[in-house]
Every structure is written in structure tokens, then in C-alpha cells.
Short mmCIF file of N, CA, C and O in Angstrom, two decimals:
data_model
loop_
_atom_site.label_atom_id
_atom_site.label_comp_id
_atom_site.label_asym_id
_atom_site.label_seq_id
_atom_site.Cartn_x
_atom_site.Cartn_y
_atom_site.Cartn_z
N MET A 16 -55.56 79.05 -62.29
CA MET A 16 -55.97 77.77 -61.74
C MET A 16 -54.87 77.16 -60.88
O MET A 16 -55.16 76.38 -59.99
N THR A 17 -53.60 77.54 -61.14
CA THR A 17 -52.51 76.99 -60.34
C THR A 17 -52.57 77.47 -58.90
O THR A 17 -52.02 76.85 -58.01
N LYS A 18 -53.23 78.58 -58.67
CA LYS A 18 -53.36 79.16 -57.31
C LYS A 18 -54.61 78.65 -56.59
O LYS A 18 -54.86 79.05 -55.45
N LEU A 19 -55.40 77.79 -57.22
CA LEU A 19 -56.66 77.35 -56.64
C LEU A 19 -56.51 76.76 -55.24
O LEU A 19 -57.26 77.14 -54.34
N PRO A 20 -55.56 75.86 -54.98
CA PRO A 20 -55.45 75.32 -53.61
C PRO A 20 -55.20 76.42 -52.57
O PRO A 20 -55.81 76.40 -51.49
N PHE A 21 -54.37 77.39 -52.89
CA PHE A 21 -54.11 78.50 -51.97
C PHE A 21 -55.38 79.33 -51.75
O PHE A 21 -55.70 79.71 -50.62
N LEU A 22 -56.11 79.60 -52.83
CA LEU A 22 -57.33 80.40 -52.72
C LEU A 22 -58.41 79.68 -51.94
O LEU A 22 -59.13 80.29 -51.14
N VAL A 23 -58.54 78.37 -52.15
CA VAL A 23 -59.53 77.59 -51.40
C VAL A 23 -59.16 77.60 -49.92
O VAL A 23 -60.03 77.76 -49.05
N HIS A 24 -57.89 77.49 -49.60
CA HIS A 24 -57.45 77.57 -48.21
C HIS A 24 -57.82 78.94 -47.62
O HIS A 24 -58.31 79.02 -46.49
N ALA A 25 -57.60 80.00 -48.38
CA ALA A 25 -57.96 81.34 -47.91
C ALA A 25 -59.47 81.46 -47.69
O ALA A 25 -59.91 82.06 -46.71
N LEU A 26 -60.26 80.87 -48.59
CA LEU A 26 -61.72 80.91 -48.43
C LEU A 26 -62.16 80.25 -47.13
O LEU A 26 -63.09 80.70 -46.47
N ARG A 27 -61.49 79.17 -46.79
CA ARG A 27 -61.86 78.44 -45.57
C ARG A 27 -61.57 79.23 -44.30
O ARG A 27 -62.01 78.85 -43.23
N GLN A 28 -60.85 80.32 -44.42
CA GLN A 28 -60.56 81.17 -43.26
C GLN A 28 -61.66 82.21 -43.04
O GLN A 28 -61.68 82.87 -42.00
N ILE A 29 -62.55 82.35 -44.00
CA ILE A 29 -63.63 83.33 -43.89
C ILE A 29 -64.78 82.69 -43.11
O ILE A 29 -65.38 81.72 -43.58
N PRO A 30 -65.06 83.19 -41.92
CA PRO A 30 -66.16 82.58 -41.15
C PRO A 30 -67.51 82.88 -41.78
O PRO A 30 -67.71 83.92 -42.40
N ARG A 31 -68.44 81.94 -41.62
CA ARG A 31 -69.79 82.15 -42.12
C ARG A 31 -70.38 83.35 -41.37
O ARG A 31 -70.22 83.48 -40.15
N PRO A 32 -71.05 84.24 -42.10
CA PRO A 32 -71.65 85.42 -41.45
C PRO A 32 -72.62 85.00 -40.34
O PRO A 32 -73.39 84.05 -40.52
N LYS A 33 -72.58 85.72 -39.24
CA LYS A 33 -73.45 85.41 -38.10
C LYS A 33 -74.93 85.46 -38.52
O LYS A 33 -75.35 86.39 -39.21
N GLY A 34 -75.64 84.45 -38.11
CA GLY A 34 -77.07 84.39 -38.39
C GLY A 34 -77.43 83.92 -39.78
O GLY A 34 -78.61 83.77 -40.09
N CYS A 35 -76.45 83.70 -40.63
CA CYS A 35 -76.72 83.26 -42.00
C CYS A 35 -76.58 81.74 -42.10
O CYS A 35 -75.66 81.15 -41.54
N HIS A 36 -77.53 81.13 -42.79
CA HIS A 36 -77.49 79.69 -43.02
C HIS A 36 -78.25 79.40 -44.31
O HIS A 36 -78.77 80.31 -44.96
N GLY A 37 -78.31 78.13 -44.66
CA GLY A 37 -78.90 77.73 -45.94
C GLY A 37 -80.37 78.02 -46.10
O GLY A 37 -80.89 77.99 -47.21
N ARG A 38 -81.09 78.30 -45.01
CA ARG A 38 -82.52 78.57 -45.11
C ARG A 38 -82.85 80.05 -45.20
O ARG A 38 -83.98 80.41 -45.50
N ASN A 39 -81.88 80.93 -44.90
CA ASN A 39 -82.20 82.36 -44.91
C ASN A 39 -81.23 83.21 -45.73
O ASN A 39 -81.34 84.42 -45.74
N SER A 40 -80.29 82.58 -46.42
CA SER A 40 -79.25 83.34 -47.14
C SER A 40 -78.88 82.63 -48.44
O SER A 40 -79.04 81.42 -48.56
N VAL A 41 -78.39 83.42 -49.38
CA VAL A 41 -77.83 82.87 -50.62
C VAL A 41 -76.55 83.65 -50.95
O VAL A 41 -76.43 84.82 -50.60
N ILE A 42 -75.63 82.97 -51.60
CA ILE A 42 -74.41 83.62 -52.07
C ILE A 42 -74.64 84.04 -53.51
O ILE A 42 -75.10 83.24 -54.34
N VAL A 43 -74.31 85.29 -53.82
CA VAL A 43 -74.47 85.84 -55.17
C VAL A 43 -73.07 86.08 -55.74
O VAL A 43 -72.40 87.04 -55.35
N PRO A 44 -72.61 85.21 -56.65
CA PRO A 44 -71.28 85.43 -57.23
C PRO A 44 -71.28 86.63 -58.16
O PRO A 44 -72.28 86.90 -58.84
N MET A 45 -70.17 87.36 -58.18
CA MET A 45 -70.03 88.49 -59.09
C MET A 45 -70.09 87.97 -60.52
O MET A 45 -69.25 87.17 -60.93
N PRO A 46 -71.10 88.39 -61.29
CA PRO A 46 -71.19 87.93 -62.67
C PRO A 46 -70.03 88.45 -63.53
O PRO A 46 -69.50 89.53 -63.27
N THR A 47 -69.66 87.69 -64.53
CA THR A 47 -68.63 88.11 -65.47
C THR A 47 -69.26 88.29 -66.84
O THR A 47 -70.39 87.85 -67.08
N THR A 48 -68.53 88.90 -67.74
CA THR A 48 -69.04 89.08 -69.10
C THR A 48 -68.79 87.82 -69.92
O THR A 48 -67.87 87.05 -69.64
N VAL A 49 -69.60 87.62 -70.92
CA VAL A 49 -69.43 86.48 -71.83
C VAL A 49 -68.06 86.59 -72.51
O VAL A 49 -67.34 85.59 -72.66
N GLN A 50 -67.68 87.80 -72.90
CA GLN A 50 -66.40 88.02 -73.57
C GLN A 50 -65.23 87.61 -72.66
O GLN A 50 -64.30 86.93 -73.10
N ARG A 51 -65.27 87.99 -71.40
CA ARG A 51 -64.20 87.64 -70.47
C ARG A 51 -64.16 86.12 -70.23
O ARG A 51 -63.10 85.52 -70.14
N LEU A 52 -65.33 85.51 -70.15
CA LEU A 52 -65.40 84.06 -69.96
C LEU A 52 -64.79 83.33 -71.16
O LEU A 52 -64.02 82.38 -71.00
N ARG A 53 -65.09 83.80 -72.35
CA ARG A 53 -64.50 83.18 -73.56
C ARG A 53 -62.99 83.35 -73.58
O ARG A 53 -62.26 82.42 -73.94
N ARG A 54 -62.51 84.53 -73.22
CA ARG A 54 -61.08 84.81 -73.25
C ARG A 54 -60.33 83.94 -72.24
O ARG A 54 -59.30 83.36 -72.54
N ARG A 55 -60.85 83.84 -71.02
CA ARG A 55 -60.19 83.07 -69.98
C ARG A 55 -60.41 81.56 -70.11
O ARG A 55 -59.56 80.77 -69.75
N GLY A 56 -61.60 81.20 -70.54
CA GLY A 56 -61.96 79.80 -70.62
C GLY A 56 -62.55 79.27 -69.32
O GLY A 56 -62.96 78.11 -69.25
N PHE A 57 -62.61 80.07 -68.29
CA PHE A 57 -63.21 79.70 -67.01
C PHE A 57 -63.53 80.98 -66.25
O PHE A 57 -63.05 82.05 -66.58
N ASP A 58 -64.36 80.83 -65.22
CA ASP A 58 -64.73 81.98 -64.40
C ASP A 58 -64.26 81.70 -62.97
O ASP A 58 -64.85 80.89 -62.26
N PRO A 59 -63.19 82.38 -62.54
CA PRO A 59 -62.66 82.10 -61.20
C PRO A 59 -63.65 82.37 -60.08
O PRO A 59 -63.68 81.65 -59.08
N VAL A 60 -64.49 83.39 -60.22
CA VAL A 60 -65.45 83.71 -59.15
C VAL A 60 -66.45 82.57 -58.98
O VAL A 60 -66.77 82.17 -57.86
N THR A 61 -66.94 82.02 -60.09
CA THR A 61 -67.90 80.92 -60.00
C THR A 61 -67.26 79.70 -59.35
O THR A 61 -67.87 79.05 -58.48
N ILE A 62 -66.04 79.39 -59.73
CA ILE A 62 -65.33 78.25 -59.13
C ILE A 62 -65.16 78.46 -57.63
O ILE A 62 -65.48 77.58 -56.82
N LEU A 63 -64.68 79.64 -57.24
CA LEU A 63 -64.47 79.92 -55.82
C LEU A 63 -65.79 79.96 -55.05
O LEU A 63 -65.85 79.54 -53.89
N THR A 64 -66.85 80.44 -55.68
CA THR A 64 -68.15 80.50 -55.03
C THR A 64 -68.65 79.10 -54.67
O THR A 64 -69.26 78.90 -53.61
N HIS A 65 -68.38 78.13 -55.52
CA HIS A 65 -68.80 76.76 -55.21
C HIS A 65 -68.09 76.24 -53.96
O HIS A 65 -68.71 75.58 -53.12
N TYR A 66 -66.81 76.55 -53.82
CA TYR A 66 -66.09 76.16 -52.60
C TYR A 66 -66.64 76.90 -51.38
O TYR A 66 -66.80 76.31 -50.31
N LEU A 67 -66.93 78.20 -51.54
CA LEU A 67 -67.46 78.98 -50.44
C LEU A 67 -68.84 78.45 -50.03
O LEU A 67 -69.15 78.36 -48.83
N SER A 68 -69.65 78.10 -51.00
CA SER A 68 -70.98 77.56 -50.73
C SER A 68 -70.89 76.28 -49.89
O SER A 68 -71.65 76.10 -48.93
N ARG A 69 -69.97 75.42 -50.24
CA ARG A 69 -69.79 74.19 -49.46
C ARG A 69 -69.28 74.51 -48.06
O ARG A 69 -69.72 73.91 -47.09
N HIS A 70 -68.34 75.44 -47.96
CA HIS A 70 -67.76 75.81 -46.67
C HIS A 70 -68.81 76.41 -45.74
O HIS A 70 -68.91 76.05 -44.57
N TRP A 71 -69.62 77.33 -46.24
CA TRP A 71 -70.64 77.99 -45.43
C TRP A 71 -71.95 77.21 -45.36
O TRP A 71 -72.82 77.53 -44.56
N GLN A 72 -72.12 76.22 -46.24
CA GLN A 72 -73.39 75.48 -46.33
C GLN A 72 -74.56 76.42 -46.64
O GLN A 72 -75.63 76.35 -46.06
N ILE A 73 -74.28 77.33 -47.61
CA ILE A 73 -75.27 78.30 -48.06
C ILE A 73 -75.36 78.17 -49.58
O ILE A 73 -74.33 78.14 -50.26
N PRO A 74 -76.57 78.09 -50.15
CA PRO A 74 -76.70 77.91 -51.60
C PRO A 74 -76.29 79.14 -52.40
O PRO A 74 -76.20 80.25 -51.87
N ILE A 75 -76.07 78.91 -53.68
CA ILE A 75 -75.69 79.96 -54.64
C ILE A 75 -76.94 80.39 -55.40
O ILE A 75 -77.76 79.56 -55.79
N TRP A 76 -77.06 81.69 -55.63
CA TRP A 76 -78.12 82.23 -56.48
C TRP A 76 -77.46 82.98 -57.63
O TRP A 76 -76.62 83.86 -57.41
N GLN A 77 -77.81 82.62 -58.87
CA GLN A 77 -77.20 83.24 -60.04
C GLN A 77 -78.24 83.93 -60.91
O GLN A 77 -78.25 83.77 -62.12
N GLY A 78 -79.05 84.76 -60.29
CA GLY A 78 -80.10 85.47 -61.02
C GLY A 78 -79.70 86.84 -61.52
O GLY A 78 -80.53 87.58 -62.04
N ALA A 79 -78.42 87.19 -61.38
CA ALA A 79 -77.91 88.47 -61.91
C ALA A 79 -76.89 88.15 -62.99
O ALA A 79 -76.17 87.15 -62.92
N VAL A 80 -76.85 88.99 -64.01
CA VAL A 80 -75.90 88.81 -65.12
C VAL A 80 -75.14 90.10 -65.35
O VAL A 80 -75.61 91.19 -65.03
N ARG A 81 -73.98 89.96 -65.95
CA ARG A 81 -73.16 91.12 -66.33
C ARG A 81 -73.49 91.47 -67.77
O ARG A 81 -73.53 90.61 -68.64
N VAL A 82 -73.72 92.74 -68.03
CA VAL A 82 -74.02 93.24 -69.36
C VAL A 82 -72.70 93.60 -70.03
O VAL A 82 -71.83 94.20 -69.39
N ASP A 83 -72.55 93.23 -71.29
CA ASP A 83 -71.28 93.44 -72.00
C ASP A 83 -71.13 94.84 -72.58
O ASP A 83 -70.66 95.02 -73.69
N ASN A 84 -71.50 95.88 -71.84
CA ASN A 84 -71.39 97.23 -72.39
C ASN A 84 -70.40 98.09 -71.61
O ASN A 84 -70.46 99.30 -71.66
N THR A 85 -69.47 97.46 -70.90
CA THR A 85 -68.50 98.21 -70.12
C THR A 85 -67.09 97.90 -70.61
O THR A 85 -66.86 96.88 -71.24
N VAL A 86 -66.18 98.77 -70.27
CA VAL A 86 -64.77 98.52 -70.59
C VAL A 86 -64.11 97.89 -69.38
O VAL A 86 -64.66 97.92 -68.26
N SER A 87 -62.93 97.34 -69.55
CA SER A 87 -62.20 96.73 -68.44
C SER A 87 -61.97 97.76 -67.35
O SER A 87 -61.67 98.93 -67.62
N GLN A 88 -62.08 97.34 -66.11
CA GLN A 88 -61.89 98.23 -64.97
C GLN A 88 -60.42 98.53 -64.71
O GLN A 88 -60.10 99.48 -64.01
N GLN A 89 -59.53 97.72 -65.25
CA GLN A 89 -58.10 97.90 -65.00
C GLN A 89 -57.64 99.26 -65.48
O GLN A 89 -57.93 99.69 -66.59
N GLY A 90 -56.94 99.97 -64.61
CA GLY A 90 -56.37 101.27 -64.97
C GLY A 90 -57.31 102.44 -64.79
O GLY A 90 -56.91 103.59 -64.97
N LEU A 91 -58.57 102.18 -64.44
CA LEU A 91 -59.52 103.27 -64.25
C LEU A 91 -59.48 103.79 -62.82
O LEU A 91 -59.22 103.03 -61.88
N SER A 92 -59.74 105.08 -62.66
CA SER A 92 -59.83 105.65 -61.31
C SER A 92 -61.12 105.17 -60.65
O SER A 92 -62.01 104.62 -61.31
N ARG A 93 -61.25 105.44 -59.36
CA ARG A 93 -62.48 105.04 -58.65
C ARG A 93 -63.72 105.67 -59.29
O ARG A 93 -64.71 105.00 -59.53
N ALA A 94 -63.65 106.96 -59.59
CA ALA A 94 -64.78 107.65 -60.20
C ALA A 94 -65.11 107.06 -61.57
O ALA A 94 -66.28 106.87 -61.91
N GLU A 95 -64.08 106.76 -62.35
CA GLU A 95 -64.29 106.15 -63.67
C GLU A 95 -64.89 104.75 -63.54
O GLU A 95 -65.74 104.36 -64.33
N ARG A 96 -64.43 104.00 -62.54
CA ARG A 96 -64.97 102.65 -62.32
C ARG A 96 -66.45 102.71 -61.97
O ARG A 96 -67.25 101.93 -62.48
N LEU A 97 -66.81 103.63 -61.09
CA LEU A 97 -68.21 103.75 -60.69
C LEU A 97 -69.08 104.13 -61.89
O LEU A 97 -70.15 103.56 -62.08
N ALA A 98 -68.64 105.09 -62.68
CA ALA A 98 -69.41 105.52 -63.85
C ALA A 98 -69.49 104.40 -64.90
O ALA A 98 -70.53 104.20 -65.53
N ASN A 99 -68.41 103.65 -65.06
CA ASN A 99 -68.35 102.56 -66.03
C ASN A 99 -69.36 101.46 -65.69
O ASN A 99 -69.85 100.78 -66.58
N LEU A 100 -69.66 101.31 -64.43
CA LEU A 100 -70.51 100.20 -63.99
C LEU A 100 -71.95 100.59 -63.69
O LEU A 100 -72.71 99.79 -63.15
N ASP A 101 -72.34 101.79 -64.06
CA ASP A 101 -73.71 102.25 -63.78
C ASP A 101 -74.77 101.27 -64.27
O ASP A 101 -75.77 101.04 -63.60
N THR A 102 -74.59 100.71 -65.44
CA THR A 102 -75.58 99.78 -66.02
C THR A 102 -74.93 98.45 -66.36
O THR A 102 -75.28 97.81 -67.35
N ALA A 103 -74.01 98.01 -65.54
CA ALA A 103 -73.23 96.80 -65.84
C ALA A 103 -73.95 95.50 -65.51
O ALA A 103 -73.53 94.45 -65.97
N PHE A 104 -75.03 95.56 -64.72
CA PHE A 104 -75.69 94.33 -64.29
C PHE A 104 -77.17 94.38 -64.58
O PHE A 104 -77.76 95.45 -64.69
N ASP A 105 -77.75 93.20 -64.69
CA ASP A 105 -79.18 93.07 -64.88
C ASP A 105 -79.65 91.89 -64.05
O ASP A 105 -78.90 90.94 -63.84
N VAL A 106 -80.87 91.95 -63.59
CA VAL A 106 -81.46 90.85 -62.82
C VAL A 106 -82.39 90.09 -63.75
O VAL A 106 -83.31 90.68 -64.32
N ILE A 107 -82.13 88.79 -63.93
CA ILE A 107 -82.93 87.97 -64.84
C ILE A 107 -83.91 87.07 -64.11
O ILE A 107 -84.69 86.36 -64.73
N GLN A 108 -83.85 87.10 -62.79
CA GLN A 108 -84.72 86.27 -61.96
C GLN A 108 -84.92 87.04 -60.65
O GLN A 108 -83.97 87.61 -60.12
N SER A 109 -86.12 87.05 -60.13
CA SER A 109 -86.35 87.76 -58.87
C SER A 109 -85.49 87.19 -57.76
O SER A 109 -85.43 85.97 -57.60
N PRO A 110 -84.82 88.06 -57.01
CA PRO A 110 -83.99 87.55 -55.91
C PRO A 110 -84.85 86.86 -54.87
O PRO A 110 -85.99 87.26 -54.62
N PRO A 111 -84.34 85.80 -54.28
CA PRO A 111 -85.11 85.12 -53.23
C PRO A 111 -85.24 86.03 -52.01
O PRO A 111 -84.47 86.96 -51.82
N ASN A 112 -86.24 85.75 -51.21
CA ASN A 112 -86.44 86.50 -49.98
C ASN A 112 -85.42 85.99 -48.97
O ASN A 112 -85.71 85.12 -48.16
N ALA A 113 -84.21 86.50 -49.09
CA ALA A 113 -83.10 86.00 -48.28
C ALA A 113 -82.05 87.09 -48.12
O ALA A 113 -82.09 88.11 -48.82
N HIS A 114 -81.13 86.85 -47.22
CA HIS A 114 -79.96 87.71 -47.07
C HIS A 114 -79.07 87.41 -48.27
O HIS A 114 -78.70 86.26 -48.50
N LEU A 115 -78.73 88.43 -49.04
CA LEU A 115 -77.90 88.25 -50.23
C LEU A 115 -76.45 88.53 -49.87
O LEU A 115 -76.10 89.63 -49.47
N LEU A 116 -75.60 87.50 -50.01
CA LEU A 116 -74.18 87.60 -49.68
C LEU A 116 -73.41 87.73 -50.99
O LEU A 116 -73.18 86.74 -51.69
N LEU A 117 -73.06 88.95 -51.37
CA LEU A 117 -72.36 89.19 -52.63
C LEU A 117 -70.91 88.75 -52.47
O LEU A 117 -70.27 89.05 -51.47
N PHE A 118 -70.39 88.05 -53.49
CA PHE A 118 -69.02 87.55 -53.41
C PHE A 118 -68.25 87.86 -54.68
O PHE A 118 -68.73 87.63 -55.79
N ASP A 119 -67.05 88.40 -54.50
CA ASP A 119 -66.12 88.66 -55.60
C ASP A 119 -64.76 88.14 -55.20
O ASP A 119 -64.46 88.05 -54.01
N ASP A 120 -63.94 87.81 -56.19
CA ASP A 120 -62.60 87.31 -55.86
C ASP A 120 -61.70 88.44 -55.40
O ASP A 120 -61.04 88.36 -54.37
N VAL A 121 -61.68 89.54 -56.16
CA VAL A 121 -60.83 90.68 -55.82
C VAL A 121 -61.68 91.96 -55.86
O VAL A 121 -62.39 92.20 -56.83
N ALA A 122 -61.60 92.75 -54.81
CA ALA A 122 -62.27 94.05 -54.78
C ALA A 122 -61.19 95.13 -54.70
O ALA A 122 -60.43 95.16 -53.74
N THR A 123 -61.10 95.94 -55.71
CA THR A 123 -60.11 97.01 -55.71
C THR A 123 -60.71 98.28 -55.10
O THR A 123 -60.26 98.76 -54.08
N THR A 124 -61.75 98.79 -55.73
CA THR A 124 -62.42 99.98 -55.19
C THR A 124 -63.79 99.64 -54.62
O THR A 124 -64.41 100.48 -53.98
N GLY A 125 -64.29 98.45 -54.90
CA GLY A 125 -65.64 98.08 -54.47
C GLY A 125 -66.70 98.52 -55.45
O GLY A 125 -67.90 98.34 -55.21
N ALA A 126 -66.30 99.07 -56.59
CA ALA A 126 -67.25 99.59 -57.57
C ALA A 126 -68.16 98.50 -58.12
O ALA A 126 -69.37 98.71 -58.26
N SER A 127 -67.62 97.34 -58.42
CA SER A 127 -68.44 96.24 -58.96
C SER A 127 -69.45 95.77 -57.92
O SER A 127 -70.63 95.57 -58.23
N LEU A 128 -68.99 95.58 -56.69
CA LEU A 128 -69.89 95.14 -55.63
C LEU A 128 -70.99 96.19 -55.38
O LEU A 128 -72.16 95.84 -55.21
N LYS A 129 -70.62 97.46 -55.40
CA LYS A 129 -71.60 98.53 -55.19
C LYS A 129 -72.64 98.54 -56.31
O LYS A 129 -73.84 98.65 -56.05
N SER A 130 -72.19 98.41 -57.55
CA SER A 130 -73.10 98.43 -58.68
C SER A 130 -74.04 97.22 -58.66
O SER A 130 -75.24 97.35 -58.92
N LEU A 131 -73.50 96.05 -58.34
CA LEU A 131 -74.34 94.86 -58.25
C LEU A 131 -75.37 95.03 -57.14
O LEU A 131 -76.56 94.71 -57.32
N ALA A 132 -74.95 95.55 -56.00
CA ALA A 132 -75.88 95.78 -54.89
C ALA A 132 -77.00 96.74 -55.30
O ALA A 132 -78.18 96.50 -55.02
N GLN A 133 -76.65 97.83 -55.96
CA GLN A 133 -77.66 98.81 -56.39
C GLN A 133 -78.64 98.17 -57.38
O GLN A 133 -79.84 98.43 -57.33
N THR A 134 -78.13 97.33 -58.27
CA THR A 134 -79.00 96.65 -59.23
C THR A 134 -79.97 95.73 -58.51
O THR A 134 -81.17 95.70 -58.82
N LEU A 135 -79.48 94.97 -57.54
CA LEU A 135 -80.34 94.05 -56.79
C LEU A 135 -81.38 94.82 -55.98
O LEU A 135 -82.55 94.42 -55.92
N LEU A 136 -80.99 95.93 -55.39
CA LEU A 136 -81.94 96.73 -54.61
C LEU A 136 -82.97 97.42 -55.49
O LEU A 136 -84.08 97.71 -55.05
N SER A 137 -82.62 97.66 -56.76
CA SER A 137 -83.55 98.34 -57.67
C SER A 137 -84.72 97.45 -58.09
O SER A 137 -85.65 97.92 -58.72
N THR A 138 -84.69 96.17 -57.71
CA THR A 138 -85.79 95.27 -58.07
C THR A 138 -87.05 95.56 -57.26
O THR A 138 -88.10 95.01 -57.55
N GLY A 139 -86.92 96.39 -56.24
CA GLY A 139 -88.06 96.73 -55.42
C GLY A 139 -88.21 95.86 -54.19
O GLY A 139 -89.01 96.13 -53.32
N HIS A 140 -87.45 94.79 -54.12
CA HIS A 140 -87.47 93.93 -52.94
C HIS A 140 -86.54 94.54 -51.89
O HIS A 140 -85.55 95.18 -52.22
N HIS A 141 -86.86 94.33 -50.66
CA HIS A 141 -86.03 94.83 -49.58
C HIS A 141 -85.20 93.68 -49.03
O HIS A 141 -85.72 92.81 -48.35
N HIS A 142 -83.94 93.67 -49.39
CA HIS A 142 -83.03 92.60 -48.99
C HIS A 142 -81.95 93.15 -48.09
O HIS A 142 -81.53 94.30 -48.22
N GLN A 143 -81.48 92.29 -47.22
CA GLN A 143 -80.26 92.61 -46.49
C GLN A 143 -79.12 92.15 -47.37
O GLN A 143 -79.13 91.03 -47.89
N LEU A 144 -78.14 93.01 -47.59
CA LEU A 144 -77.00 92.69 -48.44
C LEU A 144 -75.72 92.77 -47.63
O LEU A 144 -75.57 93.65 -46.78
N SER A 145 -74.81 91.86 -47.92
CA SER A 145 -73.46 91.91 -47.38
C SER A 145 -72.53 91.58 -48.54
O SER A 145 -72.91 90.86 -49.45
N ALA A 146 -71.33 92.14 -48.50
CA ALA A 146 -70.37 91.90 -49.58
C ALA A 146 -69.09 91.30 -49.02
O ALA A 146 -68.62 91.71 -47.95
N TYR A 147 -68.55 90.35 -49.77
CA TYR A 147 -67.32 89.66 -49.37
C TYR A 147 -66.41 89.56 -50.58
O TYR A 147 -66.86 89.36 -51.70
N ALA A 148 -65.12 89.70 -50.32
CA ALA A 148 -64.11 89.52 -51.37
C ALA A 148 -62.95 88.75 -50.76
O ALA A 148 -62.64 88.89 -49.57
N LEU A 149 -62.33 87.95 -51.58
CA LEU A 149 -61.21 87.14 -51.12
C LEU A 149 -59.95 87.98 -50.95
O LEU A 149 -59.15 87.73 -50.07
N ALA A 150 -59.80 88.98 -51.79
CA ALA A 150 -58.59 89.81 -51.74
C ALA A 150 -58.94 91.24 -52.10
O ALA A 150 -59.93 91.52 -52.76
N HIS A 151 -58.05 92.14 -51.67
CA HIS A 151 -58.16 93.54 -52.02
C HIS A 151 -57.11 93.82 -53.08
O HIS A 151 -55.97 93.43 -52.92
N GLY A 152 -57.50 94.47 -54.16
CA GLY A 152 -56.60 94.63 -55.30
C GLY A 152 -55.81 95.91 -55.40
O GLY A 152 -55.16 96.13 -56.40
N ASN A 153 -55.84 96.78 -54.40
CA ASN A 153 -55.04 98.00 -54.49
C ASN A 153 -53.56 97.67 -54.40
O ASN A 153 -53.14 96.93 -53.53
N PRO A 154 -52.76 98.23 -55.29
CA PRO A 154 -51.31 97.97 -55.23
C PRO A 154 -50.70 98.63 -53.99
O PRO A 154 -51.13 99.70 -53.56
N VAL A 155 -49.72 97.97 -53.44
CA VAL A 155 -49.00 98.51 -52.28
C VAL A 155 -47.99 99.51 -52.78
O VAL A 155 -47.22 99.23 -53.70
N LYS A 156 -47.98 100.72 -52.19
CA LYS A 156 -47.05 101.75 -52.64
C LYS A 156 -46.06 102.06 -51.55
O LYS A 156 -46.28 101.96 -50.42
#
């Protein structure tokens, strides 16, 4: 939370996607697990998504949830991350007929964003999807 002003400033540098507005798009925050939320006491992605929603003037849709049957992604290879997230998400509400703008705070391999996208597409609706992350998590070597 001490980094929130810096992160909000960084969010304001992300231009609204071309052609997207409040009538044809929604922001889909990366869901977190109940266990992680209890441990942290807050969800940074949800907090940042609210700032992004105000900045872009695009509403938030929270009809996807994270299933608590995965292990932490930290330390896993890309292949392990992808396999770990095969069934990590569920859709609890039909996605709106809109451009879905997936948002995560940090994307290391993109495995979470890919899995969430696949889950949303599996609903049978044909949506345009875009993914955004505030930071890339690969360590510099």
C-alpha cells in the first residue's frame, strides 16, 4: 500500500484502448483467491482496477472468480504455471456483450491472463479480449 501513489501514477500513463469506452467495454480484474485475500488483508488488483476504471471511464465487471485449487505461481516455470492454472478460474455471471479488458498488476509469464481469457472464451460467447498489466515480473539477469 505504501507504493500506491507510484502505482496510480503509472496507471495514469496507460492510454485508454482505442475504440473502447464505457458503453462497449468492461475491465475484468484478475481474480485472487480467498486464501490470498485473507493473508494480505487487501487485493491490490481490485484497488488498482478502481483507479484504472476512473482513468479510462470504463466500468468494472467482476463475474469471474479464482478457484482455490492451485499452488502459488512463484518459483514455477512457464510450463508449470500454465498447467497449474488450467482450472484456476470460473465464470459466475455471463460476461457482458462487450470488449473485455483483462487487467493484472504484474504479469510474469502471462499464464494467469491466458488462463482467465480461455475461461471467459469457454462460456460460448464471442468476445474481443485484450490484456493489460501494470508491470512485468521477470527478474533482470
